[in-house]
Coordinates of C-alpha atoms in Angstrom, one line a residue:
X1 CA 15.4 24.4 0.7
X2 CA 16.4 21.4 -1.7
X3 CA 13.1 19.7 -2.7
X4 CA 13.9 15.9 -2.4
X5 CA 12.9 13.8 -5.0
X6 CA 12.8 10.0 -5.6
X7 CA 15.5 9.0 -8.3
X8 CA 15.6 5.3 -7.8
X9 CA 13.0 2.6 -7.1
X10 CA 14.1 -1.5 -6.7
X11 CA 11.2 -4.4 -6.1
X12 CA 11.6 -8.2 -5.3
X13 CA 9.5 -10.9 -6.5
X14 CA 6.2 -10.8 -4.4
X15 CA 5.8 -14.4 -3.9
X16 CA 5.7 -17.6 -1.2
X17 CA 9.8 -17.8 -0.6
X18 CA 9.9 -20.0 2.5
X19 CA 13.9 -20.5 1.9
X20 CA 14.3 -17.1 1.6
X21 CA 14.4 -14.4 4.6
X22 CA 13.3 -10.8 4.9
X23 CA 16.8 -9.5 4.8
X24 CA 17.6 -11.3 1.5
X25 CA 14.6 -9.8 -0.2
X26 CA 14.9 -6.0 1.5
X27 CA 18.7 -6.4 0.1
X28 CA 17.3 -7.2 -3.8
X29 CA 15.3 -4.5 -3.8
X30 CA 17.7 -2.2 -1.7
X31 CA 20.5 -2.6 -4.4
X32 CA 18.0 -2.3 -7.4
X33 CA 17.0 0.7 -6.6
X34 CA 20.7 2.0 -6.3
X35 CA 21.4 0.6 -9.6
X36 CA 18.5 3.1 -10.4
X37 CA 19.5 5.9 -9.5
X38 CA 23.1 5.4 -10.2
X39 CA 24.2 5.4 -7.1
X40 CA 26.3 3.1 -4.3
X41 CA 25.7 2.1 -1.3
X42 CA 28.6 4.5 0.2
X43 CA 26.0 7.3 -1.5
X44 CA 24.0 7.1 1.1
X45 CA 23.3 9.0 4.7
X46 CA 20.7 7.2 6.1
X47 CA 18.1 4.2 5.8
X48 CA 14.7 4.5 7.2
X49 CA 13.0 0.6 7.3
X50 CA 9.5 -0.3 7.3
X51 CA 8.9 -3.5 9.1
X52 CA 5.9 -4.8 11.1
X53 CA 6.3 -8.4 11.5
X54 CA 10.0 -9.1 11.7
X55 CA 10.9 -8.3 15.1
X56 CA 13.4 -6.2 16.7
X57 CA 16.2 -4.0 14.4
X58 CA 15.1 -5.2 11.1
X59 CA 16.6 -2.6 9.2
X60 CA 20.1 -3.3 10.6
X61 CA 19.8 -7.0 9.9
X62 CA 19.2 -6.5 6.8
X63 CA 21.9 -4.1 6.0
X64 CA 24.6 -6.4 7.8
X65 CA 26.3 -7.5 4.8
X66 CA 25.7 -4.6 2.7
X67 CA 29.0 -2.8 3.9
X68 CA 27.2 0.1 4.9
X69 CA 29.6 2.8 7.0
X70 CA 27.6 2.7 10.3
X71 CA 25.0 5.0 8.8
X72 CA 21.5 6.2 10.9
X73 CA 19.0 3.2 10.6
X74 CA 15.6 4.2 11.7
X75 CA 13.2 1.0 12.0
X76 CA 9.4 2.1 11.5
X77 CA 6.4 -0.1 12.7
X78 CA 3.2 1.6 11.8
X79 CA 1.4 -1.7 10.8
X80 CA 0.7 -1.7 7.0
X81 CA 1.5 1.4 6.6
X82 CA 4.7 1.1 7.8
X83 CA 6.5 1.7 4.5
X84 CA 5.1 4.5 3.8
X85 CA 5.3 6.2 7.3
X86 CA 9.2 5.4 6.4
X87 CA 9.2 7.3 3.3
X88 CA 7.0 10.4 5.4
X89 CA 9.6 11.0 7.7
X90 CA 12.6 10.7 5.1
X91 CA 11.1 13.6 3.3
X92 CA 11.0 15.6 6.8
X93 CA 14.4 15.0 7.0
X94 CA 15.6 15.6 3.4
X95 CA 13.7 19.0 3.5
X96 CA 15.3 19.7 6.8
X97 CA 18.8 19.6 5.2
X98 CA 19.7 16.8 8.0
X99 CA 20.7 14.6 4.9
X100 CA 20.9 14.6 0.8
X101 CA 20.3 11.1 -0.3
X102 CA 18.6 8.4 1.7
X103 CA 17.2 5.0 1.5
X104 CA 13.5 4.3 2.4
X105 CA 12.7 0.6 2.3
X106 CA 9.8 -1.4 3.5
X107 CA 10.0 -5.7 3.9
X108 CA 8.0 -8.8 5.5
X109 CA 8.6 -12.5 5.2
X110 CA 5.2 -14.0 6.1
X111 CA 6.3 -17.5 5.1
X112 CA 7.5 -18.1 8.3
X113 CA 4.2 -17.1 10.4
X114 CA 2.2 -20.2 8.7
X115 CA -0.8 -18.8 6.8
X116 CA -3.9 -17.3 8.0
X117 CA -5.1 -13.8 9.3
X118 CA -2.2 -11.3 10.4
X119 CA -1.5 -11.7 13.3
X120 CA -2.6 -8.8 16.1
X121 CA -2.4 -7.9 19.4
X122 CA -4.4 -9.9 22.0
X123 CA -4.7 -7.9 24.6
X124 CA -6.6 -5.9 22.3
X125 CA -10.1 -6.2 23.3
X126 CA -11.9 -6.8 19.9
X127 CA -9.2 -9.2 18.4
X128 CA -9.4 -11.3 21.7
X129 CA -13.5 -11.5 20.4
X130 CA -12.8 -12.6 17.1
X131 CA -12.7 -9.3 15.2
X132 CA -9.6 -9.9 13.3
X133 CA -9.3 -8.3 9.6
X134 CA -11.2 -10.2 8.0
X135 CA -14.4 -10.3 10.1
X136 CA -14.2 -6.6 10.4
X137 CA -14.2 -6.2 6.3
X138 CA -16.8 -8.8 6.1
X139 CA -19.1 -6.9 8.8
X140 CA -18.6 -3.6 6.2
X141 CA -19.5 -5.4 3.5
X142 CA -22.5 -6.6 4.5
X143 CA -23.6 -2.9 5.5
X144 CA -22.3 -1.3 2.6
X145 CA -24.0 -3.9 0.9
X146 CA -27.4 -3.8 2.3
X147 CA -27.2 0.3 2.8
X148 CA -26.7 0.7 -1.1
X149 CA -28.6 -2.3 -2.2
X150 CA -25.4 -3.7 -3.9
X151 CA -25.0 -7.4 -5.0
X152 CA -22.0 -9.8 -4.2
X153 CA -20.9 -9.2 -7.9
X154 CA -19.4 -6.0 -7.0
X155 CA -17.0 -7.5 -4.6
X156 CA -16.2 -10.3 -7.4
X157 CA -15.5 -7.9 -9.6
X158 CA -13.1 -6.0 -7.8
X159 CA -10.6 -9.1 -7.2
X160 CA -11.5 -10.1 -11.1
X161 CA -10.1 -6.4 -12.6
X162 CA -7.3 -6.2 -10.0
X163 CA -6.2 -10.1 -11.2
X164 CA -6.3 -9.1 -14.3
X165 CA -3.8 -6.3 -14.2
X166 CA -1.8 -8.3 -11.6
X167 CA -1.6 -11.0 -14.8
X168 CA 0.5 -8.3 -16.3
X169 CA 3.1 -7.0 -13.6
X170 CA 5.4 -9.5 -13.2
X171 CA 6.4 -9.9 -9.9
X172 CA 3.5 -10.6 -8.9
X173 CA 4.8 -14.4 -8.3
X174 CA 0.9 -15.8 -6.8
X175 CA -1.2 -13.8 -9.2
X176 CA -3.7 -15.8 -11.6
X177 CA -6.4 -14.3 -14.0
X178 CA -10.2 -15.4 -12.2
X179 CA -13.7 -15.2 -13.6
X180 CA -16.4 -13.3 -11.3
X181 CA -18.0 -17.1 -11.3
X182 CA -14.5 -18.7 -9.7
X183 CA -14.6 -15.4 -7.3
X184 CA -18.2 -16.5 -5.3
X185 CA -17.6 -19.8 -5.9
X186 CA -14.5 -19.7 -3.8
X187 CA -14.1 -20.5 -0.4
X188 CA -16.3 -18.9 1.5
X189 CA -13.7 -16.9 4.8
X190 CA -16.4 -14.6 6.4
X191 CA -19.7 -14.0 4.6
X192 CA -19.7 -12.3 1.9
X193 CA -16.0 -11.7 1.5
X194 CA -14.9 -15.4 -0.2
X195 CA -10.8 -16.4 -0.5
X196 CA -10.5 -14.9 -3.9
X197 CA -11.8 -11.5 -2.4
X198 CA -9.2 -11.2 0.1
X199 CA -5.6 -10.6 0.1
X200 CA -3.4 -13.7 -0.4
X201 CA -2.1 -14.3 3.4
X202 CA 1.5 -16.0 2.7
X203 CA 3.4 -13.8 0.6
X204 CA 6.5 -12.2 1.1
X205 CA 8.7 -9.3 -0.3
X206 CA 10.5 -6.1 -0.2
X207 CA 10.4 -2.7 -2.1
X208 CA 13.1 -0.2 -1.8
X209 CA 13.5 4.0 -3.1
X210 CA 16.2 6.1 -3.3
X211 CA 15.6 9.9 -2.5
X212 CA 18.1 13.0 -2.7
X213 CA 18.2 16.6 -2.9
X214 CA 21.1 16.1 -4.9
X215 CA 20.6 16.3 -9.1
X216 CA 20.1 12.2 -10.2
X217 CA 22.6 10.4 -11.3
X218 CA 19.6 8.0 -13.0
X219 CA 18.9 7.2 -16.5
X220 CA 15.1 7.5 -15.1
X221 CA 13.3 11.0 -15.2
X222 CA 12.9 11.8 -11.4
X223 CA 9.9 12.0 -9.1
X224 CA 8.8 14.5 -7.1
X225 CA 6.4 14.1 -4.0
X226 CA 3.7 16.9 -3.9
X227 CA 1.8 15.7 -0.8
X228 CA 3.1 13.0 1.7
X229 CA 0.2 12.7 4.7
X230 CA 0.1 10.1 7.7
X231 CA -2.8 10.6 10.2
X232 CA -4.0 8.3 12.7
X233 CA -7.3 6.7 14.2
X234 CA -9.4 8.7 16.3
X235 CA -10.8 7.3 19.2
X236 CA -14.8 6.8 18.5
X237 CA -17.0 7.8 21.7
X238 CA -20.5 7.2 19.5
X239 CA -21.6 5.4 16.9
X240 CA -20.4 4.9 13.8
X241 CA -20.8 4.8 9.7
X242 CA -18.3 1.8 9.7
X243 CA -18.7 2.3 5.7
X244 CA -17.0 5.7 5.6
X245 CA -13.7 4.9 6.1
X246 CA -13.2 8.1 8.0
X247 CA -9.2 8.3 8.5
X248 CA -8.8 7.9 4.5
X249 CA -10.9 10.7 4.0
X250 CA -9.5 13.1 6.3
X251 CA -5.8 12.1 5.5
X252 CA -7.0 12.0 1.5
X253 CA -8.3 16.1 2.1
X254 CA -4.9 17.2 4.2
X255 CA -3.2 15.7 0.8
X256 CA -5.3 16.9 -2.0
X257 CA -4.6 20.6 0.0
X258 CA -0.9 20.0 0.0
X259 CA -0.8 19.0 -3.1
X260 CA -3.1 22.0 -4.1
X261 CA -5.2 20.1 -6.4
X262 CA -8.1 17.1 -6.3
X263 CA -9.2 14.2 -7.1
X264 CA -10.3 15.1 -10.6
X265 CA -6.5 15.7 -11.1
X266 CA -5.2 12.1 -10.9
X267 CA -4.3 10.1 -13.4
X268 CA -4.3 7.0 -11.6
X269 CA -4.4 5.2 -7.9
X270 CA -2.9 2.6 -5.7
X271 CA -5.1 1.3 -2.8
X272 CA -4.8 -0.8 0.3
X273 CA -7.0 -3.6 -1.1
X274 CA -6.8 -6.0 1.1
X275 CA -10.4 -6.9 1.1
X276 CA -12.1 -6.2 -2.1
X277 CA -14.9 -3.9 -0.1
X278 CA -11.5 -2.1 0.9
X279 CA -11.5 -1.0 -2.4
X280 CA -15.1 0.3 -3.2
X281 CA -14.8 1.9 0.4
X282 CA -11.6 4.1 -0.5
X283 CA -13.0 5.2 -4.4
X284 CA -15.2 7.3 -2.1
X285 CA -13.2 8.3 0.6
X286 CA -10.6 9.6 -1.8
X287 CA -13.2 11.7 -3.7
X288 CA -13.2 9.5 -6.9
X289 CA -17.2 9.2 -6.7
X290 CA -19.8 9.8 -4.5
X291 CA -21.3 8.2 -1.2
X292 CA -23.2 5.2 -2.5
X293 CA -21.5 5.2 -6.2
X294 CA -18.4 2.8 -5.8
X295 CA -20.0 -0.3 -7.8
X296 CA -21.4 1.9 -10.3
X297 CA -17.9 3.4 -11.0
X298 CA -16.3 0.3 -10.8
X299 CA -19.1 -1.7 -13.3
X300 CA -18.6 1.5 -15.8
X301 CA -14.7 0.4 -16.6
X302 CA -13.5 3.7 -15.2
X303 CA -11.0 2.0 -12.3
X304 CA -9.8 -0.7 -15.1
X305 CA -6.8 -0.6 -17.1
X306 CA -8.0 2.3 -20.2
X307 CA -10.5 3.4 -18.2
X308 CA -10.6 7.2 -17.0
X309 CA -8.9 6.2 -13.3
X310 CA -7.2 3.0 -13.0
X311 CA -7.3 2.1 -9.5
X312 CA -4.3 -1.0 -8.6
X313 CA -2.5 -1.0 -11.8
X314 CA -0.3 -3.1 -10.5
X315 CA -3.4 -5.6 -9.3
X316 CA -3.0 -4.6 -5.8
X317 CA -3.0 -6.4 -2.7
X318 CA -5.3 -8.7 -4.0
X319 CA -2.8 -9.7 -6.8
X320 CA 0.5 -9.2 -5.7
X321 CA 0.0 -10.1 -1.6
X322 CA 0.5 -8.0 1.1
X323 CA 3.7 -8.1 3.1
X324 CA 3.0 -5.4 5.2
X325 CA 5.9 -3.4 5.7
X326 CA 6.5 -4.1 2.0
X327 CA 3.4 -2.7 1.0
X328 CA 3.2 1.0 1.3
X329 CA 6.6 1.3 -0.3
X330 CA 5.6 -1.0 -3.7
X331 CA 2.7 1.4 -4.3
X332 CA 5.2 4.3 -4.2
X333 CA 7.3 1.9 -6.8
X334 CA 4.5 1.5 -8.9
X335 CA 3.4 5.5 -9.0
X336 CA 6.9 6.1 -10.0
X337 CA 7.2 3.4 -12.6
X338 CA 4.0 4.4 -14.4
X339 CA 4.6 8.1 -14.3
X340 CA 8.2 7.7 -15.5
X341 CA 6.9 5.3 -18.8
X342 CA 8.4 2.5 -17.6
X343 CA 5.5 0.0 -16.3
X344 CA 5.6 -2.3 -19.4
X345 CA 2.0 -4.0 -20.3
X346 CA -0.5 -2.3 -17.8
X347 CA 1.2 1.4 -18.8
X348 CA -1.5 3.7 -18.1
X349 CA -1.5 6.3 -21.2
X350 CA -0.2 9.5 -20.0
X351 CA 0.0 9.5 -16.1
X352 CA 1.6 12.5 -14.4
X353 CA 0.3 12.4 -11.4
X354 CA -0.6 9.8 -9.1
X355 CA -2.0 9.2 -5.7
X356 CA -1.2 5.9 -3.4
X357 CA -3.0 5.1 -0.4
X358 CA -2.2 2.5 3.0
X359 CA -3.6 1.9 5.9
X360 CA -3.1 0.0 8.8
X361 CA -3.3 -1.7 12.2
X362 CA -6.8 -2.9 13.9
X363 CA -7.4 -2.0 17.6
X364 CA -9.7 -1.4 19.8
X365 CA -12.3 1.8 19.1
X366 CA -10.8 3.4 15.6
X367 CA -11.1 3.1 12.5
X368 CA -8.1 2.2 11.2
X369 CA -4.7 2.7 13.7
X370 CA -2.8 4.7 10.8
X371 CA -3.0 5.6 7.1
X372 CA -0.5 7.1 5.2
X373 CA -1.1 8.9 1.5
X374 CA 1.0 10.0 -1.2
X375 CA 1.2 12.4 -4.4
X376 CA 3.3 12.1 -6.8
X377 CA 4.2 13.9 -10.2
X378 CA 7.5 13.8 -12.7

């Protein structure tokens, strides 16, 4: 068996682009990352799309004009992790010798929806009572909060570290540098979490990657996947540590055993921050401290740029935005670019392996609906 390996990797502008669609963004980044890997569009077998807000056949819209040759499209809506569900089943079917060189791209347009939470389903019966995202982030902050006798300054700082590496990629289009001051001072959405501690909800984008089996025609060293996990929610029949954040840890230990290594192996990390407690929440769910020790790892410098685990290089969710079916595919984008040398001002110093982290959806009785992670080397 051919192991597949990433050899290309395209971005858009993450950004408010209200005269722009989804299609025309997915299509940047689609033909980016074939410039990347040296490749046409004739290249390749098959396209798998990660889309959870666009609507029906997103991944054949956008390929329309592309002159592809009727090629398999597979459209994948797994919430925010939709991207990277994408790229989990185009390594099944690389390995499986169905095809040699693929496309895996993730896109949302958000502009068009108007601002404000995501929206979910209402037939679901905690979003009909008002537990959208960010009341449900808000209700674990305040636990982890008073559970580990943490201050609101740990939340600021999470959005101020993550802006501040966001200052330095640049397509993050809404990104701007904040003071831990400006953080709590902001808007307050749902006590504690404040506007500039969550996710900037109107921004839009597209990420694309090319993987083959075949050698790479790329100027860029290639990337290879040592763990690619996607587990769902399991329905809770007791009470629950809503702090835990029980599906990352559980898909974080079926990829550190795939991978055949741990946490003390990676040299850096990309998480779903959409709230800044997301992000204290996940250091210990992916093993990088203990329970409890999130704020103190955070206040030591370790998760910053230089320190000894940069979490969000790329300023996360919090910096860039968070197009959902975008999202899961940047991250991948990111790992690549920092383990191939290539990520410019926020570089972090000999990375060679790298972890990335999604999850997504909010129903009813579990924790999350899906989360999806990912190991990479080159």
């Amino acid at each position: 068996m051919k192991e597949p390996m990433i050899t290309g990797v395209g971005i858009s502008d993450f950004g408010r682009f209200p005269d722009l669609t989804e299609e025309v963004l997915a299509q940047v980044a689609i033909l980016a990352a074939l410039k990347d890997a040296g490749l046409s569009i004739g290249d390749v077998q098959a396209f798998y799309c990660g889309n959870a807000l666009g609507g029906h056949l997103p991944g054949q819209r956008a390929l329309r004009e592309m002159r592809t040759g009727g090629e398999a499209v597979y459209n994948v809506d797994n919430a925010c992790s939709s991207g990277a569900t994408a790229l989990n089943l185009a390594l099944q079917a690389l390995r499986a010798g169905q095809y040699e060189t693929v496309i895996v791209f993730g896109m949302d347009h958000l502009s068009g929806l108007g601002g404000g939470a995501l929206p979910l389903n209402e037939r679901d019966w905690n979003n009909r009572r008002g537990m959208i995202m960010p009341a449900l982030y808000a209700m674990r902050a305040k636990r982890y909060m008073h559970d580990h006798g943490i201050g609101a300054n740990a939340l600021a700082d999470v959005s101020v570290k993550n802006r501040r590496h966001g200052m330095l990629n640049p397509i993050a289009k809404f990104c701007r540098e904040v003071t831990r001051e400006e953080v709590l001072s902001s808007r307050m959405v749902a006590d504690p979490l404040t506007l500039l501690e969550c996710c900037p909800s109107v921004v839009d984008g597209a990420a694309a990657l090319v993987l083959s089996t075949r050698p790479s025609q790329g100027t860029a060293k290639p990337v290879h996947v040592l763990a690619s996990v996607v587990q769902s929610g399991i329905f809770e029949t007791h009470q629950v540590d809503m702090t835990e954040a029980e599906i990352t840890r559980r898909a974080a230990r079926l990829a550190y055993d795939q991978a055949g290594m741990g946490p003390g192996d990676l040299h850096l990390v990309e998480v779903h921050d959409a709230f800044a407690i997301s992000e204290l929440l996940y250091y210990e769910a992916l093993g990088l401290c203990g329970r409890g020790e999130a704020a103190d790892l955070l206040a030591s410098g370790a998760t910053a740029l230089g320190g000894r685990i940069p979490v969000n290089p790329s300023g996360g969710l919090i910096a860039k935005g968070h197009p959902p079916g975008a999202t899961g595919v940047a991250q991948i984008v990111e790992l690549c670019e920092q383990l191939q040398g290539r990520a410019g001002r926020r570089q972090v110093e000999g990375a060679r392996i790298g972890l990335s982290q999604v999850t997504g959806g909010g129903i009813w009785g579990v924790d999350h609906a899906a989360c999806a992670i990912h190991v990479l080397t080159a």
